[in-house]
Amino acid sequence: MKRPVLLLYGIVSYAAFNISFLYLAGFLLDVGVPKSINEGNVASLGIAAVTNFGLIFLFGFFHSLMARQWFKNWWTRFVPVEAERSTYVLQAAAFLSLLMGFWKPMPAEIWSVTGWSAVAVYLVFAIGLTILLLSTFLIDHFELFGLRQVWSAGRGSSMPSPRFRTPLLYKLVRHPMQLGVMLAFFATPHMTVGHLFFAVAMTGYVLIGLYFEERALVREFGDNYRDYQARVTMLLPNPLRLFSRAPSKHAA
Ligand SMILES: C[S@@+](CC[C@H](N)C(=O)[O-])C[C@H]1O[C@@H](n2cnc3c(N)ncnc32)[C@H](O)[C@@H]1O
């Protein structure tokens, strides 16, 4: 791929992901989008459950498969290595859009809150997204979204190998990004069966994904990561444990 094309591909993939993710926020909150999680043609509960499960499975399957090292080794024989992450980001945007586009509403209400309670729930949603966004910058936002790779290729420089990091939120939990998305999945003032289905199934997928991610992190960072696993909890912060132990000499 020619350098300007590679750069353009990276930028387009990044933009596509951001648009689909912004749409996801509106989709979950039921605001500002033409089709939200509770809108669309209502099918029978069985049809809706099977369709929605299939959509989440498709999203999760490709999201996990394409993140595995053996898959990357195989398909970078066809895709330039510098475009690998951007392609991953693009497929995530595509499957997320597919999921939201074909999502079948399951409108029966589970809870509904208004007034200050609703404000509190919106606050949790905003905190979740803030944790998520901040964490991407703590690890390396531009590398996670493939922009650093296409930019380095454009300048003819090679990418530095990944570094183990535990800045700020990563001292509280090992997976703040996933914690952030889970908060956003459940934080709605108007919980329907469909929304709960989405939140539970996506949480299940996140937990399965974390199992594979942690195995890859141990392979990549070895004892540094094992030591980190022993000191820091996975998703829910444990302040007592955090302050009762000396920080590791491995962590950056
Ligand atoms: C989508 S991010 C999710 C990161 C983390 N699971 C979280 O929830 O904040 C996945 C990428 O982050 C990298 N990663 C996760 N934890 C890391 C750490 N402590 N230091 C460096 N890279 C990390 C993984 O290697 C992977 O490429």
PDB file of C-alpha atoms and ligand atoms in Angstrom:
ATOM      1  CA  MET A   1       0.000   0.000   0.000  1.00  0.00           C
ATOM      2  CA  LYS A   2       1.352   3.467  -0.875  1.00  0.00           C
ATOM      3  CA  ARG A   3       2.106   5.698   2.118  1.00  0.00           C
ATOM      4  CA  PRO A   4      -0.589   8.378   1.556  1.00  0.00           C
ATOM      5  CA  VAL A   5      -3.150   5.617   0.951  1.00  0.00           C
ATOM      6  CA  LEU A   6      -2.072   3.879   4.153  1.00  0.00           C
ATOM      7  CA  LEU A   7      -2.405   7.114   6.116  1.00  0.00           C
ATOM      8  CA  LEU A   8      -5.817   7.832   4.610  1.00  0.00           C
ATOM      9  CA  TYR A   9      -6.923   4.265   5.399  1.00  0.00           C
ATOM     10  CA  GLY A  10      -5.855   4.731   9.033  1.00  0.00           C
ATOM     11  CA  ILE A  11      -7.715   8.039   9.337  1.00  0.00           C
ATOM     12  CA  VAL A  12     -10.885   6.678   7.687  1.00  0.00           C
ATOM     13  CA  SER A  13     -10.862   3.601   9.966  1.00  0.00           C
ATOM     14  CA  TYR A  14     -10.371   5.792  13.041  1.00  0.00           C
ATOM     15  CA  ALA A  15     -13.211   8.112  11.961  1.00  0.00           C
ATOM     16  CA  ALA A  16     -15.503   5.147  11.228  1.00  0.00           C
ATOM     17  CA  PHE A  17     -14.888   3.710  14.673  1.00  0.00           C
ATOM     18  CA  ASN A  18     -15.505   7.034  16.417  1.00  0.00           C
ATOM     19  CA  ILE A  19     -18.746   7.603  14.505  1.00  0.00           C
ATOM     20  CA  SER A  20     -20.010   4.087  15.314  1.00  0.00           C
ATOM     21  CA  PHE A  21     -18.995   4.487  18.959  1.00  0.00           C
ATOM     22  CA  LEU A  22     -20.704   7.882  19.270  1.00  0.00           C
ATOM     23  CA  TYR A  23     -23.768   6.304  17.684  1.00  0.00           C
ATOM     24  CA  LEU A  24     -23.540   3.519  20.291  1.00  0.00           C
ATOM     25  CA  ALA A  25     -23.800   6.131  23.071  1.00  0.00           C
ATOM     26  CA  GLY A  26     -26.987   7.520  21.485  1.00  0.00           C
ATOM     27  CA  PHE A  27     -28.240   3.996  20.770  1.00  0.00           C
ATOM     28  CA  LEU A  28     -27.923   3.014  24.438  1.00  0.00           C
ATOM     29  CA  LEU A  29     -29.247   6.294  25.846  1.00  0.00           C
ATOM     30  CA  ASP A  30     -32.132   6.407  23.367  1.00  0.00           C
ATOM     31  CA  VAL A  31     -31.254   9.973  22.372  1.00  0.00           C
ATOM     32  CA  GLY A  32     -30.210  11.731  19.170  1.00  0.00           C
ATOM     33  CA  VAL A  33     -30.129   8.690  16.862  1.00  0.00           C
ATOM     34  CA  PRO A  34     -32.668   7.482  14.272  1.00  0.00           C
ATOM     35  CA  LYS A  35     -32.687   3.943  15.730  1.00  0.00           C
ATOM     36  CA  SER A  36     -32.023   3.246  19.386  1.00  0.00           C
ATOM     37  CA  ILE A  37     -31.857   0.004  21.363  1.00  0.00           C
ATOM     38  CA  ASN A  38     -35.615   0.207  22.066  1.00  0.00           C
ATOM     39  CA  GLU A  39     -36.738   1.210  18.567  1.00  0.00           C
ATOM     40  CA  GLY A  40     -37.548  -0.783  15.426  1.00  0.00           C
ATOM     41  CA  ASN A  41     -40.022  -3.473  14.420  1.00  0.00           C
ATOM     42  CA  VAL A  42     -40.977  -5.607  17.411  1.00  0.00           C
ATOM     43  CA  ALA A  43     -40.620  -9.339  16.703  1.00  0.00           C
ATOM     44  CA  SER A  44     -41.551 -12.214  19.001  1.00  0.00           C
ATOM     45  CA  LEU A  45     -39.327 -12.515  22.072  1.00  0.00           C
ATOM     46  CA  GLY A  46     -37.724 -15.714  20.734  1.00  0.00           C
ATOM     47  CA  ILE A  47     -36.875 -14.233  17.306  1.00  0.00           C
ATOM     48  CA  ALA A  48     -35.541 -11.065  18.924  1.00  0.00           C
ATOM     49  CA  ALA A  49     -33.386 -13.029  21.403  1.00  0.00           C
ATOM     50  CA  VAL A  50     -31.892 -15.290  18.706  1.00  0.00           C
ATOM     51  CA  THR A  51     -31.229 -12.368  16.322  1.00  0.00           C
ATOM     52  CA  ASN A  52     -29.678 -10.195  19.008  1.00  0.00           C
ATOM     53  CA  PHE A  53     -27.556 -13.012  20.371  1.00  0.00           C
ATOM     54  CA  GLY A  54     -26.339 -13.758  16.819  1.00  0.00           C
ATOM     55  CA  LEU A  55     -25.401 -10.092  16.291  1.00  0.00           C
ATOM     56  CA  ILE A  56     -23.450  -9.942  19.563  1.00  0.00           C
ATOM     57  CA  PHE A  57     -21.792 -13.266  18.776  1.00  0.00           C
ATOM     58  CA  LEU A  58     -20.688 -11.999  15.335  1.00  0.00           C
ATOM     59  CA  PHE A  59     -19.265  -8.815  16.864  1.00  0.00           C
ATOM     60  CA  GLY A  60     -17.507 -10.688  19.682  1.00  0.00           C
ATOM     61  CA  PHE A  61     -16.208 -13.512  17.512  1.00  0.00           C
ATOM     62  CA  PHE A  62     -14.424 -11.274  14.999  1.00  0.00           C
ATOM     63  CA  HIS A  63     -13.307  -8.843  17.717  1.00  0.00           C
ATOM     64  CA  SER A  64     -11.597 -11.678  19.616  1.00  0.00           C
ATOM     65  CA  LEU A  65     -10.383 -13.692  16.624  1.00  0.00           C
ATOM     66  CA  MET A  66      -8.656 -10.762  14.944  1.00  0.00           C
ATOM     67  CA  ALA A  67      -6.928  -9.795  18.214  1.00  0.00           C
ATOM     68  CA  ARG A  68      -5.149 -13.176  18.502  1.00  0.00           C
ATOM     69  CA  GLN A  69      -1.468 -13.212  17.594  1.00  0.00           C
ATOM     70  CA  TRP A  70      -1.705 -16.353  15.449  1.00  0.00           C
ATOM     71  CA  PHE A  71      -4.475 -14.730  13.383  1.00  0.00           C
ATOM     72  CA  LYS A  72      -2.415 -11.529  13.000  1.00  0.00           C
ATOM     73  CA  ASN A  73       0.599 -13.594  11.866  1.00  0.00           C
ATOM     74  CA  TRP A  74      -1.561 -15.297   9.250  1.00  0.00           C
ATOM     75  CA  TRP A  75      -3.453 -12.391   7.789  1.00  0.00           C
ATOM     76  CA  THR A  76      -0.538  -9.943   7.688  1.00  0.00           C
ATOM     77  CA  ARG A  77       0.615 -12.147   4.801  1.00  0.00           C
ATOM     78  CA  PHE A  78      -2.210 -10.465   2.846  1.00  0.00           C
ATOM     79  CA  VAL A  79      -2.676  -7.127   4.668  1.00  0.00           C
ATOM     80  CA  PRO A  80       0.302  -4.767   5.183  1.00  0.00           C
ATOM     81  CA  VAL A  81       1.461  -5.064   8.775  1.00  0.00           C
ATOM     82  CA  GLU A  82       1.142  -1.275   9.281  1.00  0.00           C
ATOM     83  CA  ALA A  83      -2.552  -1.480   8.286  1.00  0.00           C
ATOM     84  CA  GLU A  84      -3.326  -4.443  10.573  1.00  0.00           C
ATOM     85  CA  ARG A  85      -4.600  -2.401  13.537  1.00  0.00           C
ATOM     86  CA  SER A  86      -6.564  -0.001  11.320  1.00  0.00           C
ATOM     87  CA  THR A  87      -8.266  -2.976   9.672  1.00  0.00           C
ATOM     88  CA  TYR A  88      -9.099  -4.329  13.120  1.00  0.00           C
ATOM     89  CA  VAL A  89     -10.590  -0.959  14.082  1.00  0.00           C
ATOM     90  CA  LEU A  90     -12.564  -0.841  10.815  1.00  0.00           C
ATOM     91  CA  GLN A  91     -14.040  -4.313  11.304  1.00  0.00           C
ATOM     92  CA  ALA A  92     -15.029  -3.358  14.881  1.00  0.00           C
ATOM     93  CA  ALA A  93     -16.878  -0.305  13.498  1.00  0.00           C
ATOM     94  CA  ALA A  94     -18.538  -2.446  10.807  1.00  0.00           C
ATOM     95  CA  PHE A  95     -19.766  -5.179  13.178  1.00  0.00           C
ATOM     96  CA  LEU A  96     -20.874  -2.620  15.761  1.00  0.00           C
ATOM     97  CA  SER A  97     -22.887  -0.806  13.062  1.00  0.00           C
ATOM     98  CA  LEU A  98     -24.367  -4.121  11.892  1.00  0.00           C
ATOM     99  CA  LEU A  99     -25.334  -4.953  15.480  1.00  0.00           C
ATOM    100  CA  MET A 100     -27.062  -1.619  16.045  1.00  0.00           C
ATOM    101  CA  GLY A 101     -28.704  -1.581  12.595  1.00  0.00           C
ATOM    102  CA  PHE A 102     -30.275  -5.029  12.879  1.00  0.00           C
ATOM    103  CA  TRP A 103     -30.907  -4.987  16.640  1.00  0.00           C
ATOM    104  CA  LYS A 104     -34.441  -6.091  17.494  1.00  0.00           C
ATOM    105  CA  PRO A 105     -36.102  -4.216  20.346  1.00  0.00           C
ATOM    106  CA  MET A 106     -37.441  -6.149  23.362  1.00  0.00           C
ATOM    107  CA  PRO A 107     -39.439  -3.318  24.868  1.00  0.00           C
ATOM    108  CA  ALA A 108     -40.815  -4.792  28.125  1.00  0.00           C
ATOM    109  CA  GLU A 109     -39.745  -2.477  30.938  1.00  0.00           C
ATOM    110  CA  ILE A 110     -37.560  -3.639  33.834  1.00  0.00           C
ATOM    111  CA  TRP A 111     -36.999  -0.313  35.548  1.00  0.00           C
ATOM    112  CA  SER A 112     -37.647   3.330  34.848  1.00  0.00           C
ATOM    113  CA  VAL A 113     -36.393   6.236  36.924  1.00  0.00           C
ATOM    114  CA  THR A 114     -36.852   9.987  36.517  1.00  0.00           C
ATOM    115  CA  GLY A 115     -35.673  13.216  38.158  1.00  0.00           C
ATOM    116  CA  TRP A 116     -32.499  13.097  40.255  1.00  0.00           C
ATOM    117  CA  SER A 117     -32.305   9.307  40.012  1.00  0.00           C
ATOM    118  CA  ALA A 118     -32.128   9.607  36.222  1.00  0.00           C
ATOM    119  CA  VAL A 119     -29.447  12.302  36.564  1.00  0.00           C
ATOM    120  CA  ALA A 120     -27.423   9.935  38.784  1.00  0.00           C
ATOM    121  CA  VAL A 121     -27.732   7.163  36.186  1.00  0.00           C
ATOM    122  CA  TYR A 122     -26.616   9.511  33.376  1.00  0.00           C
ATOM    123  CA  LEU A 123     -23.666  10.466  35.565  1.00  0.00           C
ATOM    124  CA  VAL A 124     -22.634   6.808  35.887  1.00  0.00           C
ATOM    125  CA  PHE A 125     -22.896   6.500  32.085  1.00  0.00           C
ATOM    126  CA  ALA A 126     -20.687   9.580  31.630  1.00  0.00           C
ATOM    127  CA  ILE A 127     -18.180   8.292  34.212  1.00  0.00           C
ATOM    128  CA  GLY A 128     -18.008   4.968  32.340  1.00  0.00           C
ATOM    129  CA  LEU A 129     -17.250   6.674  29.018  1.00  0.00           C
ATOM    130  CA  THR A 130     -14.721   9.001  30.664  1.00  0.00           C
ATOM    131  CA  ILE A 131     -12.894   6.043  32.242  1.00  0.00           C
ATOM    132  CA  LEU A 132     -12.877   4.335  28.851  1.00  0.00           C
ATOM    133  CA  LEU A 133     -11.554   7.343  26.930  1.00  0.00           C
ATOM    134  CA  LEU A 134      -8.975   8.263  29.569  1.00  0.00           C
ATOM    135  CA  SER A 135      -7.711   4.657  29.675  1.00  0.00           C
ATOM    136  CA  THR A 136      -7.132   4.607  25.911  1.00  0.00           C
ATOM    137  CA  PHE A 137      -4.812   7.602  26.359  1.00  0.00           C
ATOM    138  CA  LEU A 138      -3.124   5.990  29.390  1.00  0.00           C
ATOM    139  CA  ILE A 139      -2.186   2.914  27.317  1.00  0.00           C
ATOM    140  CA  ASP A 140      -1.655   4.691  23.967  1.00  0.00           C
ATOM    141  CA  HIS A 141      -4.741   6.019  22.212  1.00  0.00           C
ATOM    142  CA  PHE A 142      -3.100   6.455  18.807  1.00  0.00           C
ATOM    143  CA  GLU A 143      -1.517   3.010  18.827  1.00  0.00           C
ATOM    144  CA  LEU A 144      -4.728   1.281  19.983  1.00  0.00           C
ATOM    145  CA  PHE A 145      -6.586   2.857  17.063  1.00  0.00           C
ATOM    146  CA  GLY A 146      -3.871   2.144  14.495  1.00  0.00           C
ATOM    147  CA  LEU A 147      -2.958   5.770  13.765  1.00  0.00           C
ATOM    148  CA  ARG A 148       0.571   5.528  15.162  1.00  0.00           C
ATOM    149  CA  GLN A 149       1.259   2.496  12.968  1.00  0.00           C
ATOM    150  CA  VAL A 150       0.185   4.151   9.703  1.00  0.00           C
ATOM    151  CA  TRP A 151       1.910   7.414  10.681  1.00  0.00           C
ATOM    152  CA  SER A 152       5.219   5.611  11.460  1.00  0.00           C
ATOM    153  CA  ALA A 153       4.993   3.732   8.170  1.00  0.00           C
ATOM    154  CA  GLY A 154       4.361   7.027   6.350  1.00  0.00           C
ATOM    155  CA  ARG A 155       7.565   8.456   7.854  1.00  0.00           C
ATOM    156  CA  GLY A 156       9.507   5.290   7.126  1.00  0.00           C
ATOM    157  CA  SER A 157      10.213   4.663  10.851  1.00  0.00           C
ATOM    158  CA  SER A 158       9.550   1.362  12.615  1.00  0.00           C
ATOM    159  CA  MET A 159       7.138   0.920  15.519  1.00  0.00           C
ATOM    160  CA  PRO A 160       8.620   0.483  19.009  1.00  0.00           C
ATOM    161  CA  SER A 161       7.627  -2.833  20.640  1.00  0.00           C
ATOM    162  CA  PRO A 162       4.711  -2.647  23.128  1.00  0.00           C
ATOM    163  CA  ARG A 163       5.608  -1.596  26.686  1.00  0.00           C
ATOM    164  CA  PHE A 164       3.974  -2.810  29.867  1.00  0.00           C
ATOM    165  CA  ARG A 165       2.282   0.166  31.535  1.00  0.00           C
ATOM    166  CA  THR A 166       0.326   0.695  34.748  1.00  0.00           C
ATOM    167  CA  PRO A 167      -0.409   4.443  34.849  1.00  0.00           C
ATOM    168  CA  LEU A 168      -3.133   6.013  37.022  1.00  0.00           C
ATOM    169  CA  LEU A 169      -6.338   3.937  36.597  1.00  0.00           C
ATOM    170  CA  TYR A 170      -4.222   0.867  35.772  1.00  0.00           C
ATOM    171  CA  LYS A 171      -2.989   1.009  39.374  1.00  0.00           C
ATOM    172  CA  LEU A 172      -6.573   0.515  40.575  1.00  0.00           C
ATOM    173  CA  VAL A 173      -7.728  -2.207  38.177  1.00  0.00           C
ATOM    174  CA  ARG A 174      -6.076  -4.164  35.377  1.00  0.00           C
ATOM    175  CA  HIS A 175      -8.842  -3.432  32.844  1.00  0.00           C
ATOM    176  CA  PRO A 176     -10.283   0.070  33.247  1.00  0.00           C
ATOM    177  CA  MET A 177     -11.454   0.274  29.613  1.00  0.00           C
ATOM    178  CA  GLN A 178     -13.616  -2.800  30.063  1.00  0.00           C
ATOM    179  CA  LEU A 179     -14.852  -1.506  33.430  1.00  0.00           C
ATOM    180  CA  GLY A 180     -15.823   1.760  31.720  1.00  0.00           C
ATOM    181  CA  VAL A 181     -17.834   0.077  28.956  1.00  0.00           C
ATOM    182  CA  MET A 182     -19.614  -2.193  31.433  1.00  0.00           C
ATOM    183  CA  LEU A 183     -20.749   0.819  33.477  1.00  0.00           C
ATOM    184  CA  ALA A 184     -22.078   2.406  30.291  1.00  0.00           C
ATOM    185  CA  PHE A 185     -23.880  -0.799  29.240  1.00  0.00           C
ATOM    186  CA  PHE A 186     -25.938  -0.974  32.449  1.00  0.00           C
ATOM    187  CA  ALA A 187     -26.404   2.728  33.259  1.00  0.00           C
ATOM    188  CA  THR A 188     -29.776   3.608  31.794  1.00  0.00           C
ATOM    189  CA  PRO A 189     -32.727   5.322  33.448  1.00  0.00           C
ATOM    190  CA  HIS A 190     -35.067   3.225  31.293  1.00  0.00           C
ATOM    191  CA  MET A 191     -34.030  -0.445  31.409  1.00  0.00           C
ATOM    192  CA  THR A 192     -35.884  -2.744  29.011  1.00  0.00           C
ATOM    193  CA  VAL A 193     -35.522  -6.482  28.448  1.00  0.00           C
ATOM    194  CA  GLY A 194     -33.630  -5.692  25.213  1.00  0.00           C
ATOM    195  CA  HIS A 195     -31.202  -3.316  26.908  1.00  0.00           C
ATOM    196  CA  LEU A 196     -30.571  -5.789  29.727  1.00  0.00           C
ATOM    197  CA  PHE A 197     -30.032  -8.546  27.154  1.00  0.00           C
ATOM    198  CA  PHE A 198     -27.453  -6.336  25.441  1.00  0.00           C
ATOM    199  CA  ALA A 199     -25.719  -5.410  28.726  1.00  0.00           C
ATOM    200  CA  VAL A 200     -25.539  -8.986  30.052  1.00  0.00           C
ATOM    201  CA  ALA A 201     -24.475 -10.580  26.736  1.00  0.00           C
ATOM    202  CA  MET A 202     -21.839  -7.911  26.058  1.00  0.00           C
ATOM    203  CA  THR A 203     -20.527  -8.248  29.625  1.00  0.00           C
ATOM    204  CA  GLY A 204     -20.281 -12.013  29.069  1.00  0.00           C
ATOM    205  CA  TYR A 205     -18.339 -11.367  25.882  1.00  0.00           C
ATOM    206  CA  VAL A 206     -16.051  -8.854  27.628  1.00  0.00           C
ATOM    207  CA  LEU A 207     -15.259 -11.419  30.356  1.00  0.00           C
ATOM    208  CA  ILE A 208     -14.446 -14.130  27.788  1.00  0.00           C
ATOM    209  CA  GLY A 209     -12.340 -11.612  25.851  1.00  0.00           C
ATOM    210  CA  LEU A 210     -10.483 -10.694  29.046  1.00  0.00           C
ATOM    211  CA  TYR A 211      -9.532 -14.322  29.636  1.00  0.00           C
ATOM    212  CA  PHE A 212      -7.797 -14.416  26.231  1.00  0.00           C
ATOM    213  CA  GLU A 213      -6.348 -10.917  26.595  1.00  0.00           C
ATOM    214  CA  GLU A 214      -4.757 -11.785  29.938  1.00  0.00           C
ATOM    215  CA  ARG A 215      -3.201 -14.958  28.517  1.00  0.00           C
ATOM    216  CA  ALA A 216      -1.712 -12.887  25.701  1.00  0.00           C
ATOM    217  CA  LEU A 217      -0.489 -10.251  28.172  1.00  0.00           C
ATOM    218  CA  VAL A 218       1.252 -12.909  30.278  1.00  0.00           C
ATOM    219  CA  ARG A 219       2.909 -14.276  27.128  1.00  0.00           C
ATOM    220  CA  GLU A 220       3.980 -10.779  26.109  1.00  0.00           C
ATOM    221  CA  PHE A 221       5.109  -9.304  29.439  1.00  0.00           C
ATOM    222  CA  GLY A 222       5.867 -12.468  31.461  1.00  0.00           C
ATOM    223  CA  ASP A 223       6.624 -11.984  35.165  1.00  0.00           C
ATOM    224  CA  ASN A 224       5.853  -8.270  35.020  1.00  0.00           C
ATOM    225  CA  TYR A 225       2.254  -9.129  34.202  1.00  0.00           C
ATOM    226  CA  ARG A 226       2.041 -12.078  36.639  1.00  0.00           C
ATOM    227  CA  ASP A 227       3.233  -9.793  39.415  1.00  0.00           C
ATOM    228  CA  TYR A 228       0.635  -7.210  38.314  1.00  0.00           C
ATOM    229  CA  GLN A 229      -2.121  -9.865  38.426  1.00  0.00           C
ATOM    230  CA  ALA A 230      -1.124 -10.720  41.990  1.00  0.00           C
ATOM    231  CA  ARG A 231      -1.236  -7.079  43.137  1.00  0.00           C
ATOM    232  CA  VAL A 232      -4.093  -5.467  41.221  1.00  0.00           C
ATOM    233  CA  THR A 233      -7.685  -6.669  40.815  1.00  0.00           C
ATOM    234  CA  MET A 234      -9.168  -7.286  37.398  1.00  0.00           C
ATOM    235  CA  LEU A 235     -12.229  -5.014  37.251  1.00  0.00           C
ATOM    236  CA  LEU A 236     -13.363  -3.854  40.687  1.00  0.00           C
ATOM    237  CA  PRO A 237     -10.887  -1.722  42.646  1.00  0.00           C
ATOM    238  CA  ASN A 238      -9.858  -3.002  46.059  1.00  0.00           C
ATOM    239  CA  PRO A 239      -8.573   0.061  47.962  1.00  0.00           C
ATOM    240  CA  LEU A 240      -7.510  -1.927  51.046  1.00  0.00           C
ATOM    241  CA  ARG A 241      -5.282  -4.189  49.018  1.00  0.00           C
ATOM    242  CA  LEU A 242      -4.048  -1.306  46.914  1.00  0.00           C
ATOM    243  CA  PHE A 243      -2.727   0.686  49.851  1.00  0.00           C
ATOM    244  CA  SER A 244      -1.515  -2.274  51.903  1.00  0.00           C
ATOM    245  CA  ARG A 245       1.146  -3.370  49.421  1.00  0.00           C
ATOM    246  CA  ALA A 246       4.320  -1.745  48.195  1.00  0.00           C
ATOM    247  CA  PRO A 247       4.267  -0.856  44.482  1.00  0.00           C
ATOM    248  CA  SER A 248       6.014  -3.278  42.134  1.00  0.00           C
ATOM    249  CA  LYS A 249       9.433  -2.422  40.819  1.00  0.00           C
ATOM    250  CA  HIS A 250       8.327  -3.796  37.422  1.00  0.00           C
ATOM    251  CA  ALA A 251       5.422  -1.408  36.769  1.00  0.00           C
ATOM    252  CA  ALA A 252       6.009   1.815  34.863  1.00  0.00           C
TER     253      ALA A 252
HETATM  254  C1  LIG B   1      -8.583  -2.624  24.009  1.00  0.00           C
HETATM  255  S1  LIG B   1      -7.174  -2.524  24.995  1.00  0.00           S
HETATM  256  C2  LIG B   1      -7.819  -3.004  26.553  1.00  0.00           C
HETATM  257  C3  LIG B   1      -6.872  -2.750  27.666  1.00  0.00           C
HETATM  258  C4  LIG B   1      -7.344  -3.246  29.038  1.00  0.00           C
HETATM  259  N1  LIG B   1      -7.856  -4.593  28.960  1.00  0.00           N
HETATM  260  C5  LIG B   1      -8.375  -2.345  29.643  1.00  0.00           C
HETATM  261  O1  LIG B   1      -9.532  -2.746  29.779  1.00  0.00           O
HETATM  262  O2  LIG B   1      -8.039  -1.218  30.002  1.00  0.00           O
HETATM  263  C6  LIG B   1      -6.255  -3.935  24.535  1.00  0.00           C
HETATM  264  C7  LIG B   1      -4.764  -3.651  24.333  1.00  0.00           C
HETATM  265  O3  LIG B   1      -4.229  -3.128  25.523  1.00  0.00           O
HETATM  266  C8  LIG B   1      -2.976  -3.753  25.778  1.00  0.00           C
HETATM  267  N2  LIG B   1      -2.780  -3.707  27.243  1.00  0.00           N
HETATM  268  C9  LIG B   1      -3.640  -4.100  28.200  1.00  0.00           C
HETATM  269  N3  LIG B   1      -3.137  -3.878  29.439  1.00  0.00           N
HETATM  270  C10 LIG B   1      -1.913  -3.326  29.238  1.00  0.00           C
HETATM  271  C11 LIG B   1      -0.867  -2.864  30.115  1.00  0.00           C
HETATM  272  N4  LIG B   1      -1.012  -2.905  31.447  1.00  0.00           N
HETATM  273  N5  LIG B   1       0.256  -2.337  29.562  1.00  0.00           N
HETATM  274  C12 LIG B   1       0.396  -2.274  28.221  1.00  0.00           C
HETATM  275  N6  LIG B   1      -0.534  -2.694  27.324  1.00  0.00           N
HETATM  276  C13 LIG B   1      -1.671  -3.215  27.829  1.00  0.00           C
HETATM  277  C14 LIG B   1      -3.121  -5.154  25.235  1.00  0.00           C
HETATM  278  O4  LIG B   1      -1.888  -5.711  24.887  1.00  0.00           O
HETATM  279  C15 LIG B   1      -3.982  -4.904  24.013  1.00  0.00           C
HETATM  280  O5  LIG B   1      -3.169  -4.611  22.896  1.00  0.00           O
END
